[in-house]
Amino acid sequence: MILVPFPDMNPLARSLAPALGADLSLLDWHRFPDGESLMTLPDDMRDADVAILATLRDPDRLALPLRFAAQTAREMGARNVGLIAPYLGYMRQDRRFRDGQAISAKLFAGFLAESFDWLVTVDPHLHRIARLEDVFTIPAGRVASAPRLAAWIRTNLPDAVLLGPDSESQQWVAEVARLAARPYEVLRKVRTGDHQVDISVPESAALLEGTPVILDDIASSGRTMARAVERLLAAGTGSPVCLAIHAVFAEGAHDVIMSAGAARIVTTDTIPHPSNAIGTAAMLATAVRSLVSGLDLPSSGKNRLTPTCSDRNSQ
Ligand code: R5P
């Protein structure tokens, strides 16, 4: 296997390549002054299983470069091309909340499946869509970070009281609490806009008996975490620790959460960020190895996007 990381993924790639037993090959992503991209990959990938590593925060910026990279890998001889996307964007828009809206989760999955033969990701935001297979037509593997989160909690915050800020977080909070053998509660959230969120905290003596740890899959605008911190402090808890699986953090979000009174923010390394403290390389490697070894992949890659420009010119 050849592992080809997108540029900001080099730190994770350095742990992932040996865990996968893969050779690490760098690609070059040149941005022209007008915003167009030129992707350059190794020129010999004959018969290789290629895994492109790109985390899909800011997916609009990445979409075309990913497609160009996957297709170029095939043209350089790769026999199949997979995508390791530790964070898979767009999964929250999983239904039409208003008539006329795009169901971005399905559309984005369809877009990726046109370029890649398989995909592995960490804790995708699956809520109204139950399984990755419901939106992906290619084999798709899902890594659960819960064992690593629970191990981090057991080591660093053995008196943690886990709190999910909304009903969607229940799946992660309940599992991490079970594995860490700690109590948990799920708070109630009402969102009325991108930056408008309210959270209510139940009256519970149990909340006051340990270090509150707010656990969510994503911190984006940071408003969910920030409101939860404020409401917990108002309820009399100590300063909460915020644990997010994916450090999406829109601009200023980290500061918004800290200013609300969080003691600390901790994330996994699915998206590079200074708050990363929990590694996912070993879990990703296991999932990729098991998915790829179980596949009956076509020798030439089933998703070739042909004809290429030169094919067209010769027709
Ligand atoms: C939604 O249900 C997610 O799990 C997160 O709670 C949400 O994406 C966080 O968004 P924000 O940081 O913008 O409040």
CSV table of N, CA, C and O and ligand atoms in Angstrom, one decimal, residues 92 125 165-166 168-169 172 189 191 194 197 216-225, ligand 1:
chain,number,residue,atom,x,y,z
A,92,ARG,N,-23.9,16.2,8.7
A,92,ARG,CA,-25.0,16.7,9.5
A,92,ARG,C,-26.2,17.1,8.7
A,92,ARG,O,-27.3,17.1,9.3
A,125,HIS,N,-20.9,11.7,11.7
A,125,HIS,CA,-22.1,12.1,12.3
A,125,HIS,C,-23.3,11.5,11.7
A,125,HIS,O,-24.0,12.0,10.8
A,165,PRO,N,-24.2,17.3,25.2
A,165,PRO,CA,-25.0,18.6,25.1
A,165,PRO,C,-26.3,18.5,24.5
A,165,PRO,O,-27.1,19.4,24.6
A,166,ASP,N,-26.6,17.4,23.7
A,166,ASP,CA,-27.8,17.3,23.0
A,166,ASP,C,-28.1,15.8,22.7
A,166,ASP,O,-27.3,15.0,22.9
A,168,GLU,N,-28.3,14.2,20.0
A,168,GLU,CA,-27.5,13.6,19.0
A,168,GLU,C,-26.2,13.0,19.6
A,168,GLU,O,-25.5,12.2,19.0
A,169,SER,N,-25.8,13.6,20.7
A,169,SER,CA,-24.5,13.2,21.3
A,169,SER,C,-24.6,11.9,22.2
A,169,SER,O,-23.7,11.3,22.6
A,172,TRP,N,-22.5,8.7,21.6
A,172,TRP,CA,-21.1,8.7,22.0
A,172,TRP,C,-20.9,8.8,23.5
A,172,TRP,O,-20.1,8.1,24.0
A,189,LYS,N,-30.8,20.7,24.0
A,189,LYS,CA,-30.4,21.8,23.2
A,189,LYS,C,-31.5,22.2,22.2
A,189,LYS,O,-32.1,21.4,21.6
A,191,ARG,N,-31.5,24.8,18.9
A,191,ARG,CA,-30.7,25.6,18.0
A,191,ARG,C,-31.6,26.4,17.2
A,191,ARG,O,-32.5,25.9,16.5
A,194,ASP,N,-27.1,29.5,13.2
A,194,ASP,CA,-25.7,29.0,13.2
A,194,ASP,C,-25.0,29.3,14.5
A,194,ASP,O,-24.2,28.5,15.0
A,197,VAL,N,-27.8,29.1,20.1
A,197,VAL,CA,-28.0,27.8,20.7
A,197,VAL,C,-28.4,28.0,22.2
A,197,VAL,O,-27.8,28.9,22.8
A,216,ASP,N,-18.8,15.8,22.8
A,216,ASP,CA,-19.6,15.9,21.6
A,216,ASP,C,-18.7,15.4,20.4
A,216,ASP,O,-17.5,15.4,20.6
A,217,ASP,N,-19.4,15.1,19.3
A,217,ASP,CA,-18.6,14.6,18.2
A,217,ASP,C,-17.9,15.8,17.5
A,217,ASP,O,-16.7,15.6,17.1
A,218,ILE,N,-18.5,16.9,17.5
A,218,ILE,CA,-18.0,18.1,16.7
A,218,ILE,C,-18.1,19.3,17.5
A,218,ILE,O,-19.1,19.6,18.1
A,219,ALA,N,-17.1,20.2,17.5
A,219,ALA,CA,-17.2,21.6,17.9
A,219,ALA,C,-17.0,22.4,16.7
A,219,ALA,O,-15.9,22.4,16.1
A,220,SER,N,-18.0,23.1,16.2
A,220,SER,CA,-17.9,23.9,15.0
A,220,SER,C,-17.8,25.4,15.3
A,220,SER,O,-16.8,25.9,15.4
A,221,SER,N,-19.0,26.0,15.4
A,221,SER,CA,-19.0,27.4,15.8
A,221,SER,C,-18.6,27.5,17.3
A,221,SER,O,-18.2,28.5,17.8
A,222,GLY,N,-18.7,26.4,18.0
A,222,GLY,CA,-18.3,26.3,19.4
A,222,GLY,C,-19.4,26.8,20.4
A,222,GLY,O,-19.3,26.7,21.6
A,223,ARG,N,-20.6,27.2,19.8
A,223,ARG,CA,-21.7,27.7,20.6
A,223,ARG,C,-22.3,26.6,21.5
A,223,ARG,O,-22.7,26.8,22.6
A,224,THR,N,-22.4,25.4,20.9
A,224,THR,CA,-23.0,24.3,21.7
A,224,THR,C,-22.2,24.0,23.0
A,224,THR,O,-22.7,24.0,24.1
A,225,MET,N,-20.9,23.9,22.8
A,225,MET,CA,-20.0,23.7,24.0
A,225,MET,C,-20.0,24.9,24.9
A,225,MET,O,-20.1,24.7,26.1
B,1,R5P,C1,-24.7,18.4,16.2
B,1,R5P,O1,-25.6,17.7,16.6
B,1,R5P,C2,-23.3,18.1,16.5
B,1,R5P,O2,-23.2,16.9,17.2
B,1,R5P,C3,-22.7,19.2,17.3
B,1,R5P,O3,-23.4,19.4,18.5
B,1,R5P,C4,-22.7,20.5,16.5
B,1,R5P,O4,-22.3,20.3,15.2
B,1,R5P,C5,-21.9,21.6,17.2
B,1,R5P,O5,-22.0,22.7,16.5
B,1,R5P,P1,-21.6,24.1,17.1
B,1,R5P,O6,-20.2,24.0,17.6
B,1,R5P,O7,-21.6,25.0,15.9
B,1,R5P,O8,-22.6,24.5,18.1
